[in-house]
GROMACS .gro file of C-alpha atoms in nm:
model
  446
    1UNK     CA    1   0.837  -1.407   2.282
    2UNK     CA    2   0.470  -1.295   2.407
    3UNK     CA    3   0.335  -1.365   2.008
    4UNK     CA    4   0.527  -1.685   1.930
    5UNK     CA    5   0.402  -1.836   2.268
    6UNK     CA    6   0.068  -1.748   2.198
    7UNK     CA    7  -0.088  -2.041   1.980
    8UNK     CA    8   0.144  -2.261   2.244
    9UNK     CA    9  -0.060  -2.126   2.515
   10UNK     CA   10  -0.403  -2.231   2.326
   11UNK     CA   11  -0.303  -2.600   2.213
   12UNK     CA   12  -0.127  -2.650   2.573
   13UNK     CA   13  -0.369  -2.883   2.759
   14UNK     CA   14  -0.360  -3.104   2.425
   15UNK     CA   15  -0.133  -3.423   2.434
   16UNK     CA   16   0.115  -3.555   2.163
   17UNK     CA   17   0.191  -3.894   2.046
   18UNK     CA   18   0.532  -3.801   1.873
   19UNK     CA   19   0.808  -3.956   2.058
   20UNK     CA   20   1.019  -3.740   2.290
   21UNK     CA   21   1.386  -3.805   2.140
   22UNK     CA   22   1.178  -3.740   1.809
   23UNK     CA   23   1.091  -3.423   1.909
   24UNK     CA   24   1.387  -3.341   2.107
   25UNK     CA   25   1.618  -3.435   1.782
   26UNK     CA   26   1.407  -3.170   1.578
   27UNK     CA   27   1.383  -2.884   1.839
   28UNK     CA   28   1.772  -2.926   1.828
   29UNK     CA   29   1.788  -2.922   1.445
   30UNK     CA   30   1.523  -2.625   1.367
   31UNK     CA   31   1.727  -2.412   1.689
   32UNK     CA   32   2.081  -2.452   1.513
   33UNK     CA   33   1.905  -2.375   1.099
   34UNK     CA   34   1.749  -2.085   1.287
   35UNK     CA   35   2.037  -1.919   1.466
   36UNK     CA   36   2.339  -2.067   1.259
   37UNK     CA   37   2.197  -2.035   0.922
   38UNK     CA   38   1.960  -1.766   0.881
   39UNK     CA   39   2.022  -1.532   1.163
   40UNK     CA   40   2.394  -1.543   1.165
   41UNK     CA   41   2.466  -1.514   0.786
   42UNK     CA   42   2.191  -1.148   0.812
   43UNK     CA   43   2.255  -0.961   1.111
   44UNK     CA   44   2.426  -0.768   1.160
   45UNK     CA   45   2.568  -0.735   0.829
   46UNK     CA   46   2.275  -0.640   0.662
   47UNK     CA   47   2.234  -0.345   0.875
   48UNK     CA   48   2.301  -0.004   0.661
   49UNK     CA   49   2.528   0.220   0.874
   50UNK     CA   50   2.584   0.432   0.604
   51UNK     CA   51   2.214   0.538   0.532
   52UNK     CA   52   1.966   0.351   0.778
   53UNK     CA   53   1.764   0.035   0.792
   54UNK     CA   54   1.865  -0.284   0.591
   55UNK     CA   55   2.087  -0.360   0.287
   56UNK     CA   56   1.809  -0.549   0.075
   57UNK     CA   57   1.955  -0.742  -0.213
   58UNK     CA   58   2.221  -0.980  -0.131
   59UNK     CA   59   2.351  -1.219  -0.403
   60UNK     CA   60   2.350  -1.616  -0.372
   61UNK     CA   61   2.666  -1.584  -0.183
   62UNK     CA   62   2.563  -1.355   0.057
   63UNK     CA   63   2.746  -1.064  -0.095
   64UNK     CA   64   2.558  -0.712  -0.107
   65UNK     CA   65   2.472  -0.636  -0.446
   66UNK     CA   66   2.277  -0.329  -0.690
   67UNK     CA   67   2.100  -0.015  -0.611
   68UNK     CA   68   1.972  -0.156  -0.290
   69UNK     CA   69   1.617  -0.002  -0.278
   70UNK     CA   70   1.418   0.005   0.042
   71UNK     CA   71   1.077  -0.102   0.033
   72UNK     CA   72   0.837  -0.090   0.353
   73UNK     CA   73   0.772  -0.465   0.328
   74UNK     CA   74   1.161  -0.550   0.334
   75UNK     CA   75   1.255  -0.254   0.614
   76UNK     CA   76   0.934  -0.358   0.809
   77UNK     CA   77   1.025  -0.745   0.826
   78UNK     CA   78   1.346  -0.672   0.906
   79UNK     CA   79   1.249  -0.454   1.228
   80UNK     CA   80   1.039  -0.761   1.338
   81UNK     CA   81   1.260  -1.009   1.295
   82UNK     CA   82   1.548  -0.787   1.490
   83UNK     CA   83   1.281  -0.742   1.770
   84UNK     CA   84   1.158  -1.073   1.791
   85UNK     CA   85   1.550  -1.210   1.820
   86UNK     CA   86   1.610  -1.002   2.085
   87UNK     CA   87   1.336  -1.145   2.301
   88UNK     CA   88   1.470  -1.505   2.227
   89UNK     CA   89   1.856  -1.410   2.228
   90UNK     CA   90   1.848  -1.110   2.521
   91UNK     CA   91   2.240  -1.164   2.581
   92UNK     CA   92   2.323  -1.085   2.198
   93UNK     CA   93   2.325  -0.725   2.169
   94UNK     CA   94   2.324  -0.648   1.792
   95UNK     CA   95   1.939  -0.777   1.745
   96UNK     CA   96   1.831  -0.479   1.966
   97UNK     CA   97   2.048  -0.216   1.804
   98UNK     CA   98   1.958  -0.359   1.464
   99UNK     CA   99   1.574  -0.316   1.601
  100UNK     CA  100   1.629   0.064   1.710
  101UNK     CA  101   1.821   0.135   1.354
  102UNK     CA  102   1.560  -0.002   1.133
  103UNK     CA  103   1.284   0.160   1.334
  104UNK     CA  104   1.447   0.495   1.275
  105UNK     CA  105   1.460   0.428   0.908
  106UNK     CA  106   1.039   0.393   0.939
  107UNK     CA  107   1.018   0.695   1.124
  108UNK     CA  108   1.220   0.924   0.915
  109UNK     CA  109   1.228   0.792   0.603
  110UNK     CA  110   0.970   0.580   0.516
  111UNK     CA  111   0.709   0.762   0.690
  112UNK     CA  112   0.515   1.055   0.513
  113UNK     CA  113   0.561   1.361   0.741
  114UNK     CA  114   0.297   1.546   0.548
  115UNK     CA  115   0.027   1.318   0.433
  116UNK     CA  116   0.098   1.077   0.689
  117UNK     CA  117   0.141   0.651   0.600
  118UNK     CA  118   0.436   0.510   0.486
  119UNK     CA  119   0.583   0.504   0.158
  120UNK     CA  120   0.608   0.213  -0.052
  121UNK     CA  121   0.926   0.231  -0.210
  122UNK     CA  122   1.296   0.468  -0.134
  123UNK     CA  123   1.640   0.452  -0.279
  124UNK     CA  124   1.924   0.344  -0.053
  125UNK     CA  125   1.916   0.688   0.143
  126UNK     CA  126   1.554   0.727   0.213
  127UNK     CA  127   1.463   0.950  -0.113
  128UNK     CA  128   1.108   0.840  -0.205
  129UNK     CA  129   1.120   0.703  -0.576
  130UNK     CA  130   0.909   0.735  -0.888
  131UNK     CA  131   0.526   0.878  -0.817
  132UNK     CA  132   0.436   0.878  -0.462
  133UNK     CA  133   0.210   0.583  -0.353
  134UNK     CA  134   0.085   0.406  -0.063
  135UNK     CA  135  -0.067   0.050   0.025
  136UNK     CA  136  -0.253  -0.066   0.268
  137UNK     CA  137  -0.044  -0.378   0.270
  138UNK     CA  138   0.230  -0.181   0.328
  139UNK     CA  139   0.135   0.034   0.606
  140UNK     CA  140   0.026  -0.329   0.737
  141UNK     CA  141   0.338  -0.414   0.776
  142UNK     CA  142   0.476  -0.099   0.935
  143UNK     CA  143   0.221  -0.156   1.214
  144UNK     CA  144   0.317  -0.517   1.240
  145UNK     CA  145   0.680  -0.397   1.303
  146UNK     CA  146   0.616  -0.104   1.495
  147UNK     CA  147   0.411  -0.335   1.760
  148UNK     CA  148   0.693  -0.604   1.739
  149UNK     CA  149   0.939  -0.345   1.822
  150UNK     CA  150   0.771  -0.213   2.124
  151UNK     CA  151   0.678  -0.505   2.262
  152UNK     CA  152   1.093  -0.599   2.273
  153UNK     CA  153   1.213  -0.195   2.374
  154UNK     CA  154   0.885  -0.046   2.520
  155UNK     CA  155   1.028   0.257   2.343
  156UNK     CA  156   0.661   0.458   2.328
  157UNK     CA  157   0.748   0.615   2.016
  158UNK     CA  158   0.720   0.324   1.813
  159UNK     CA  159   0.380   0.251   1.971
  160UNK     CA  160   0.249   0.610   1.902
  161UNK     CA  161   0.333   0.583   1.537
  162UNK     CA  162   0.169   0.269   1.517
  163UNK     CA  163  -0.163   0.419   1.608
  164UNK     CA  164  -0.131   0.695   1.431
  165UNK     CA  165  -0.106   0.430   1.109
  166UNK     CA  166  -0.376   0.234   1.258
  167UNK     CA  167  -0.572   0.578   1.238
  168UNK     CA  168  -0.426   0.697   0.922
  169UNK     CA  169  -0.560   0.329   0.780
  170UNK     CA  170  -0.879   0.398   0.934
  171UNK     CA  171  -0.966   0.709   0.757
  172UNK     CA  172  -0.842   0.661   0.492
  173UNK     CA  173  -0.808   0.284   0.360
  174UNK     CA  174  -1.114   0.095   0.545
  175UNK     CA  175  -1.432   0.076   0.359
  176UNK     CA  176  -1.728   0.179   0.586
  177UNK     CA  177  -1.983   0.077   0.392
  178UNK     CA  178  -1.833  -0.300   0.273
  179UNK     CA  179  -1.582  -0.353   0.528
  180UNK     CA  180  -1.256  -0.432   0.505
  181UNK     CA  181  -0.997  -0.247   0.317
  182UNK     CA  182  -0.879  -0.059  -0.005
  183UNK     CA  183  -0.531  -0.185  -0.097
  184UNK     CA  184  -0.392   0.063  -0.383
  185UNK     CA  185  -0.399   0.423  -0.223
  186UNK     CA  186  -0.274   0.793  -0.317
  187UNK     CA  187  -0.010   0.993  -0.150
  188UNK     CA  188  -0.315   1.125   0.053
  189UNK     CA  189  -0.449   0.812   0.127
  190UNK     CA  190  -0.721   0.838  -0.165
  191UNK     CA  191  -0.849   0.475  -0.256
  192UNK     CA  192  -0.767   0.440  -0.635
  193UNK     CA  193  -1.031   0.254  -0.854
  194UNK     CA  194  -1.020   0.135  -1.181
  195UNK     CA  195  -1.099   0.243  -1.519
  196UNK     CA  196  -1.235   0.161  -1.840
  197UNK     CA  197  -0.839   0.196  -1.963
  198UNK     CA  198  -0.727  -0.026  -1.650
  199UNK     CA  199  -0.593  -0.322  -1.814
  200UNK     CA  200  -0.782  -0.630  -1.704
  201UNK     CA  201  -0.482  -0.805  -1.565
  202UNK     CA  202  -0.413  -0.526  -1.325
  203UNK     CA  203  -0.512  -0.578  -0.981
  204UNK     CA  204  -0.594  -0.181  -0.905
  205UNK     CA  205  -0.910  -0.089  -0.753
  206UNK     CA  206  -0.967  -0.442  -0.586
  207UNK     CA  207  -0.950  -0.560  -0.251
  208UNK     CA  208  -0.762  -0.901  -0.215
  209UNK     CA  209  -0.698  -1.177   0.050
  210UNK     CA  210  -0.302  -1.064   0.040
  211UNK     CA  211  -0.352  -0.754   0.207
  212UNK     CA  212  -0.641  -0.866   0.403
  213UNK     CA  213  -0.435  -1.146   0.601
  214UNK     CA  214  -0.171  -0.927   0.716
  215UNK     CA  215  -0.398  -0.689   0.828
  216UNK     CA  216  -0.559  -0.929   1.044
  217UNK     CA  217  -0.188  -1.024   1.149
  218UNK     CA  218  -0.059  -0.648   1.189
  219UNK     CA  219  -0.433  -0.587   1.425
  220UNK     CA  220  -0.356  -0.882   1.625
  221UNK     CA  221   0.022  -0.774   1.678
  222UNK     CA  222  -0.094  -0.448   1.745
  223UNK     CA  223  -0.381  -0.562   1.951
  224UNK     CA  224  -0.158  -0.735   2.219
  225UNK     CA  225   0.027  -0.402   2.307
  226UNK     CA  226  -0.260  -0.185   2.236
  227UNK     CA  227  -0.593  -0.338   2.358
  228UNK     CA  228  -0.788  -0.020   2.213
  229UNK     CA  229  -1.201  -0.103   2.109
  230UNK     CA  230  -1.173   0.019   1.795
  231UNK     CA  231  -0.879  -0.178   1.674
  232UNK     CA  232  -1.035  -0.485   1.843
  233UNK     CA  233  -1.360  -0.404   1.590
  234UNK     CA  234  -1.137  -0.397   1.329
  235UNK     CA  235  -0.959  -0.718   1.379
  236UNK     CA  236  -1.279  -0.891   1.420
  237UNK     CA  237  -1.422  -0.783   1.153
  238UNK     CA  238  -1.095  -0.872   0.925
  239UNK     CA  239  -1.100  -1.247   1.081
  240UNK     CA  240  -1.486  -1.285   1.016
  241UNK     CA  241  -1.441  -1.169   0.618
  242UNK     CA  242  -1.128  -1.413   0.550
  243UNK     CA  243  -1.290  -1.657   0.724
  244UNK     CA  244  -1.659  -1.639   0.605
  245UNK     CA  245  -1.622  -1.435   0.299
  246UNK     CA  246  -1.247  -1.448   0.123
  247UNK     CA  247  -1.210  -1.833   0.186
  248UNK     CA  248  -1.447  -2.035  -0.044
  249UNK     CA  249  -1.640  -2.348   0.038
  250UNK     CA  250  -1.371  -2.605  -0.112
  251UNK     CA  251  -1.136  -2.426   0.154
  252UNK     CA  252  -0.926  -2.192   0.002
  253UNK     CA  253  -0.901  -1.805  -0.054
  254UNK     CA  254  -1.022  -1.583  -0.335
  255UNK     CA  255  -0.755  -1.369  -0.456
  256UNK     CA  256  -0.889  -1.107  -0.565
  257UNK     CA  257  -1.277  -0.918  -0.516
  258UNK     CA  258  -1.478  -0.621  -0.592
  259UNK     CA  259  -1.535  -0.321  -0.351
  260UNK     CA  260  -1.833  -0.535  -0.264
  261UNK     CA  261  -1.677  -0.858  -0.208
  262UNK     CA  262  -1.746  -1.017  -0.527
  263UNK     CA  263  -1.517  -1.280  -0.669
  264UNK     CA  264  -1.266  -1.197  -0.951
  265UNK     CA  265  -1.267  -1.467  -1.122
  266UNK     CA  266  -1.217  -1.640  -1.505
  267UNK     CA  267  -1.356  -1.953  -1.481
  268UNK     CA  268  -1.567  -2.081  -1.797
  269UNK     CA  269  -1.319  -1.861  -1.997
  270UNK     CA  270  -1.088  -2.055  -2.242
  271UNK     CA  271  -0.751  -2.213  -2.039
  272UNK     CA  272  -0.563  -1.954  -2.251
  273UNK     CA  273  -0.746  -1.634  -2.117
  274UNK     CA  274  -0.755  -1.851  -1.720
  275UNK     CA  275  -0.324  -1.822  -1.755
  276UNK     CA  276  -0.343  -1.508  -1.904
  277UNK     CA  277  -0.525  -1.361  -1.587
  278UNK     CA  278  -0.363  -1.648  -1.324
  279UNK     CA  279  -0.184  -1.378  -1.118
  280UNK     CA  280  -0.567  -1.283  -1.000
  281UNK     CA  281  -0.745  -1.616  -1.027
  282UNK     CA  282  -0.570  -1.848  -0.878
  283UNK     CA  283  -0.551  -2.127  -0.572
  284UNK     CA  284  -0.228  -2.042  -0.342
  285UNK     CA  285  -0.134  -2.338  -0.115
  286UNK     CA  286   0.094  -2.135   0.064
  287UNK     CA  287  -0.138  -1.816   0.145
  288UNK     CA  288  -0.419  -2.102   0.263
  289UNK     CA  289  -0.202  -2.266   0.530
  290UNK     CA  290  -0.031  -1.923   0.655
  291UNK     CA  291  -0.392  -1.819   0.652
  292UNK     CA  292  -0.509  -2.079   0.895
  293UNK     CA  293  -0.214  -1.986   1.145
  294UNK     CA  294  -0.274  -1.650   1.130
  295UNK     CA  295  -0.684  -1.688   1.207
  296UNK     CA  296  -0.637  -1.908   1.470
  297UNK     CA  297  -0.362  -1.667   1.626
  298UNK     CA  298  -0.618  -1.341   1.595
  299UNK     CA  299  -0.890  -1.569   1.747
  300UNK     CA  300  -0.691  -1.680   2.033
  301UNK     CA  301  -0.572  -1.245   2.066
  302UNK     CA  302  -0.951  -1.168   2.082
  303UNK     CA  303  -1.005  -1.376   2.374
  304UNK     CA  304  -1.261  -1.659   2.112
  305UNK     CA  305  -1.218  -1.933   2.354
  306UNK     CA  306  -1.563  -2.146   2.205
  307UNK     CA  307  -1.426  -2.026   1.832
  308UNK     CA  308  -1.457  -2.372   1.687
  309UNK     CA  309  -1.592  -2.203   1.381
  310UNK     CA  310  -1.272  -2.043   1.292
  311UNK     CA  311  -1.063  -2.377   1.397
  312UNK     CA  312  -1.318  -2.554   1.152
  313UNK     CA  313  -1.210  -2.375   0.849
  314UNK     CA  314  -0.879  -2.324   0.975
  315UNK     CA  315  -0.798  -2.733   0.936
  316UNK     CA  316  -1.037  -2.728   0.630
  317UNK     CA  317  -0.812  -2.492   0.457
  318UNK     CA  318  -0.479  -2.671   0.563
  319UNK     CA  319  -0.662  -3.006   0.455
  320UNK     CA  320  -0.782  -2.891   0.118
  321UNK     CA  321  -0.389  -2.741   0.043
  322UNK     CA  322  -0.286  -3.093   0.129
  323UNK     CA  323  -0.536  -3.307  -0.076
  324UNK     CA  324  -0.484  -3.054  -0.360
  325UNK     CA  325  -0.125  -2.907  -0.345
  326UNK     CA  326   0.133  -3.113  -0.119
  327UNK     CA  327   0.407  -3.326  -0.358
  328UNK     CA  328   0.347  -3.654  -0.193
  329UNK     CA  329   0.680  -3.777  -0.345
  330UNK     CA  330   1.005  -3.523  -0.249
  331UNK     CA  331   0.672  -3.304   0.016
  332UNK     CA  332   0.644  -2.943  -0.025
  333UNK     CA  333   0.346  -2.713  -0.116
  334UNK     CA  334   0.346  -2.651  -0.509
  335UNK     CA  335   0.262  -2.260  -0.541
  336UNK     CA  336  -0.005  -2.265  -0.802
  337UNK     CA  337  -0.319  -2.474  -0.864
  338UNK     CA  338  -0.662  -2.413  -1.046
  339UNK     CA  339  -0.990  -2.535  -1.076
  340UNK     CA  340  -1.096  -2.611  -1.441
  341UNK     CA  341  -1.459  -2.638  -1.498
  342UNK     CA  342  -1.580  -3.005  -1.430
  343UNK     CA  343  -1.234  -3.100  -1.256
  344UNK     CA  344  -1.327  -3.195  -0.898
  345UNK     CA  345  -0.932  -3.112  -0.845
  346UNK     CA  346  -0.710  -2.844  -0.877
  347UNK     CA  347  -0.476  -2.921  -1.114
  348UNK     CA  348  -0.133  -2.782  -1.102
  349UNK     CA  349  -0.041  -2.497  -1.293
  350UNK     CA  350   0.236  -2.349  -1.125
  351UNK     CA  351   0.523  -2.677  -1.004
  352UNK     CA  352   0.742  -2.453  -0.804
  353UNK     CA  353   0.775  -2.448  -0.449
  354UNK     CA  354   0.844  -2.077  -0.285
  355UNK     CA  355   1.058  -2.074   0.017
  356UNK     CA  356   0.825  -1.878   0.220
  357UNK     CA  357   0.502  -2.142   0.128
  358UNK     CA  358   0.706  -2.435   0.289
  359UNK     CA  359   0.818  -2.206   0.601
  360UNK     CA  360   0.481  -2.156   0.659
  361UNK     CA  361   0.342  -2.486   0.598
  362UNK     CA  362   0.620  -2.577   0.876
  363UNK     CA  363   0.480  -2.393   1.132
  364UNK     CA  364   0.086  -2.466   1.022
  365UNK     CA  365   0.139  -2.855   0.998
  366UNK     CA  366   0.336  -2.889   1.376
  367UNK     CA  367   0.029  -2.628   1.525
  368UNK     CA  368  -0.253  -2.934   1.290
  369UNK     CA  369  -0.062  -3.237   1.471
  370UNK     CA  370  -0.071  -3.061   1.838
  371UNK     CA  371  -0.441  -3.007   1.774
  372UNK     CA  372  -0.525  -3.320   1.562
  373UNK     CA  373  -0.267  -3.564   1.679
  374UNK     CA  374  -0.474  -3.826   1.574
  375UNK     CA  375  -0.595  -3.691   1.219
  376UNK     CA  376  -0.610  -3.941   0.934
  377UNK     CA  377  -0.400  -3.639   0.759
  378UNK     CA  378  -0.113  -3.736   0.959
  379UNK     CA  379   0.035  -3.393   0.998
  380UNK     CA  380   0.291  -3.453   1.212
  381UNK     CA  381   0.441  -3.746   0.955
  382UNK     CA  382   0.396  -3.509   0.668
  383UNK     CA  383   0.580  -3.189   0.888
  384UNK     CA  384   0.860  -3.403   0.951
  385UNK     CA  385   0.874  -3.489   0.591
  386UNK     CA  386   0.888  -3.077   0.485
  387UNK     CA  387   1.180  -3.065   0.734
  388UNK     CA  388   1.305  -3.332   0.547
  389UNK     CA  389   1.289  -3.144   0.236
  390UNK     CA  390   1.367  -2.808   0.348
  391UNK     CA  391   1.714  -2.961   0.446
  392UNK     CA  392   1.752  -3.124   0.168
  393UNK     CA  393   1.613  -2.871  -0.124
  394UNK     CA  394   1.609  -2.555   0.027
  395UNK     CA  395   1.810  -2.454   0.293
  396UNK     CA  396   2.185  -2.326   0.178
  397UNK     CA  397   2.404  -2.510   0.444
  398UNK     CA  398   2.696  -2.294   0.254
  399UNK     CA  399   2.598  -1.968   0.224
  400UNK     CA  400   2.306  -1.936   0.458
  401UNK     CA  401   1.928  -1.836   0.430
  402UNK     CA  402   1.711  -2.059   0.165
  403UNK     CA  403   1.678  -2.090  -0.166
  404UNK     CA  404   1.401  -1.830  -0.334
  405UNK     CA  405   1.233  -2.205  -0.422
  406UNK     CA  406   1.351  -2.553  -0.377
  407UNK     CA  407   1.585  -2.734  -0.577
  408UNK     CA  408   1.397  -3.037  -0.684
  409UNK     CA  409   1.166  -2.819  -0.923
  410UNK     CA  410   1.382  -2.499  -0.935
  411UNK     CA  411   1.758  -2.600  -0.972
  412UNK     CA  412   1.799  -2.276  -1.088
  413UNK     CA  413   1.740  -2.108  -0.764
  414UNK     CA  414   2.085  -2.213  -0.623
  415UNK     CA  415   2.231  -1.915  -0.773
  416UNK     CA  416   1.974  -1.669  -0.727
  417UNK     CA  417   1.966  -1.362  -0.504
  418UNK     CA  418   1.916  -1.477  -0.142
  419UNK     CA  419   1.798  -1.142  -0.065
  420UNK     CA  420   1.562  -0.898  -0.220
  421UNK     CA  421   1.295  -0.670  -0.204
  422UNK     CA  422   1.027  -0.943  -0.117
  423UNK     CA  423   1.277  -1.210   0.046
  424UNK     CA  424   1.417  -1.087   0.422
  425UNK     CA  425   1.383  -1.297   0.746
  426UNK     CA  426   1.052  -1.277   0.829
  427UNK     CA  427   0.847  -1.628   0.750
  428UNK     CA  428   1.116  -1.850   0.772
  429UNK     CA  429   1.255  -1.711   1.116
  430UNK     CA  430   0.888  -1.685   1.209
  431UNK     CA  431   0.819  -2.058   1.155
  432UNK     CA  432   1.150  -2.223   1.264
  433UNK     CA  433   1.095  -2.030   1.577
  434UNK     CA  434   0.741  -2.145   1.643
  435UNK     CA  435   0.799  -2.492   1.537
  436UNK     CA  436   1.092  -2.476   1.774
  437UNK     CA  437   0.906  -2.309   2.063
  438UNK     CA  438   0.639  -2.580   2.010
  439UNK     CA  439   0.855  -2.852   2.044
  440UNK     CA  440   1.005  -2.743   2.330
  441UNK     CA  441   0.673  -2.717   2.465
  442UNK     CA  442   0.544  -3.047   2.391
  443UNK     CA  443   0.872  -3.205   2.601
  444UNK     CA  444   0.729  -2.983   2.929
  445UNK     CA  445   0.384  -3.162   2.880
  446UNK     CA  446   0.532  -3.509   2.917
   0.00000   0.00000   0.00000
């Protein structure tokens, strides 16, 4: 796969110290999780040949369960994944179908005919629901499929629509005058800004690192199939702002900001009104170290072969998420952290670990160790220990898929839904296929 090989193709003249039957043991192990027990147990039956796209919500069991509600993120991740599988399995037929079924569903159901952009949210048959609205997160993700699912059918449609979103984005959501882009939008694409009546734990009006970094990943998807100048501008400019602007000093992003870039933040308030507001002021491990993949990938895309800058705060932002976050006893990134005033730490405020954080971590740690084989982080050592744990805590070797969180801090999560509208395929079939690719890899170099 032309993406998956691309951070392969920019570490390959490094050398490895990890033992070959070492590597060869976990190539094998990632390959068989990955096919056996997270591709096998979704497609095809996920696939909704009654009304289009993807069955979202599938109980612990792997049983198809509720209204099941279509959402751009969930339909979008879905195409991707189905694309990306056929390029790694050609000889298994049902990942292409299942690629050209959910595509449809964008095109004529989750896309706006008259206002243009996709919808956020549809019931089962494509009927939008509640008040029309739009994100630019969203829409990112419709590009990032769009592109995915060219690249695997070279079906020009797909690529069309994904430049008119790029466009429709353009006028719309980007912000000429600040950069970067508005994340809450109208039907028509109108940026929507907050109010004296907008409660203060409401993220409307603000631009945030969440939408930002899949953005950057949707441009540099996009970018690979689509090598326009004005895209390439964008992505740029989307890499320099999380990278210079939306990651702080100590290494890690800023959630949330102004229109003009400005930190939203509650430190110096009392620990009660800091929890109150935590889902905008907060440190996430797991955005950090899917943030340093993902600017090292769109650096590589734009051709930055002297971009030591970007690898710089790339490693400090997977270092700082390790010194700060990682569970040095089971491994595993905790989700939340914060910085009290005169704490030199983050202390831990949040003890779970999300499924898609350690996925992430997976892929981010194996790229460190190819990179820094030698680094006093030891990030091949603490990769194979998240393997370690994903087996162990997180991965159903029943049912299939993993756990919504692992099951050393969240026992409950053994019976919760394996699939909803915010849990598909998508980072944990991303990473096990990297980390796999890159394994194989390292075995050619020796």
């Amino acid at each position: 796969m032309k993406r998956m090989l691309v951070l392969l193709l920019l570490y390959a003249p490094c050398l490895y110290s990890q033992n070959a039957a070492d590597r060869k043991r976990l190539a094998s192990e990632i390959e068989y999780s990955m096919k056996k027990e997270l591709l096998d147990p979704w497609y095809p039956q996920s696939v909704d040949q009654q009304y289009g796209g993807f069955l979202s919500t599938y109980s612990f069991d792997f049983k198809p369960t509720g209204a099941q509600d279509k959402m751009i993120v969930t339909q979008a991740r879905h195409v991707w994944s189905n694309s990306k599988a056929a390029l790694l399995y050609p000889d298994i037929q049902h990942y292409k179908t299942g690629a050209a079924h959910g595509f449809r569903f964008l095109r004529d159901k989750m896309w706006d005919h008259e206002h243009r952009g996709f919808y956020t949210l549809v019931s089962r048959d494509g009927t939008v629901k509640g008040e029309p609205s739009k994100t630019a997160y969203g829409n990112a993700f419709g590009i990032y499929a769009l592109a995915a699912y060219y690249a695997m059918s070279k079906d020009t449609g797909a690529l069309s629509l994904a430049k008119i979103a790029f466009l429709w984005l353009e006028k719309n959501s980007h912000d000429p005058v600040y950069k970067g882009y508005f994340q809450h939008l109208s039907r028509n694409g109108e940026p929507q800004k907050r109010s004296e009546s907008t409660p203060s734990t409401s993220d409307l009006g603000y631009k945030d690192q969440n939408s930002s970094i899949h953005l950057l990943e949707a441009f540099t998807e996009l970018y690979m199939e689509w090598p326009d100048s004005l895209l390439r501008e964008r992505l740029q400019e989307m890499l320099l702002l999380i990278r210079d602007t939306i990651t702080t000093e100590k290494g890690y992003l800023t959630l949330f900001l102004t229109h003009d870039w400005k930190p939203v933040s509650f430190r110096g308030s009392s620990k009660a009104v800091i929890l109150k507001h935590r889902n905008l002021d907060h440190v996430s491990f797991g955005h950090d170290i899917e943030t340093a993949y993902l600017m090292l990938e769109a650096s590589h895309v734009l051709g930055l072969k002297e971009d030591t800058t970007t690898l710089r705060i790339a490693k400090k932002m997977v270092d700082h998420a390790l010194s700060n976050g990682w569970d040095n006893k089971n491994a595993g990134l905790f989700d939340e952290g914060y910085y009290f005033s005169k704490q030199p730490k983050a202390t831990i405020i949040k003890n779970s670990k999300n499924w898609w954080a350690q996925a992430e971590a997976l892929n981010t740690l194996l790229l460190m160790s190819r990179r820094f084989p030698n680094d006093t982080m030891q990030y091949f050592k603490k990769f194979k220990h998240l393997w370690q744990y994903a087996k162990t805590y997180l991965i159903d070797h029943k049912y299939g898929d993993w756990y919504v969180a692992g099951l050393d801090t969240s026992p409950q999560s053994k019976t919760a839904f394996k699939g909803h509208l915010w849990k598909a395929t998508y980072h944990q079939f991303r990473a096990l296929a990297n980390c796999w690719q890159q394994l194989n890899q390292q075995q050619k170099l020796h």
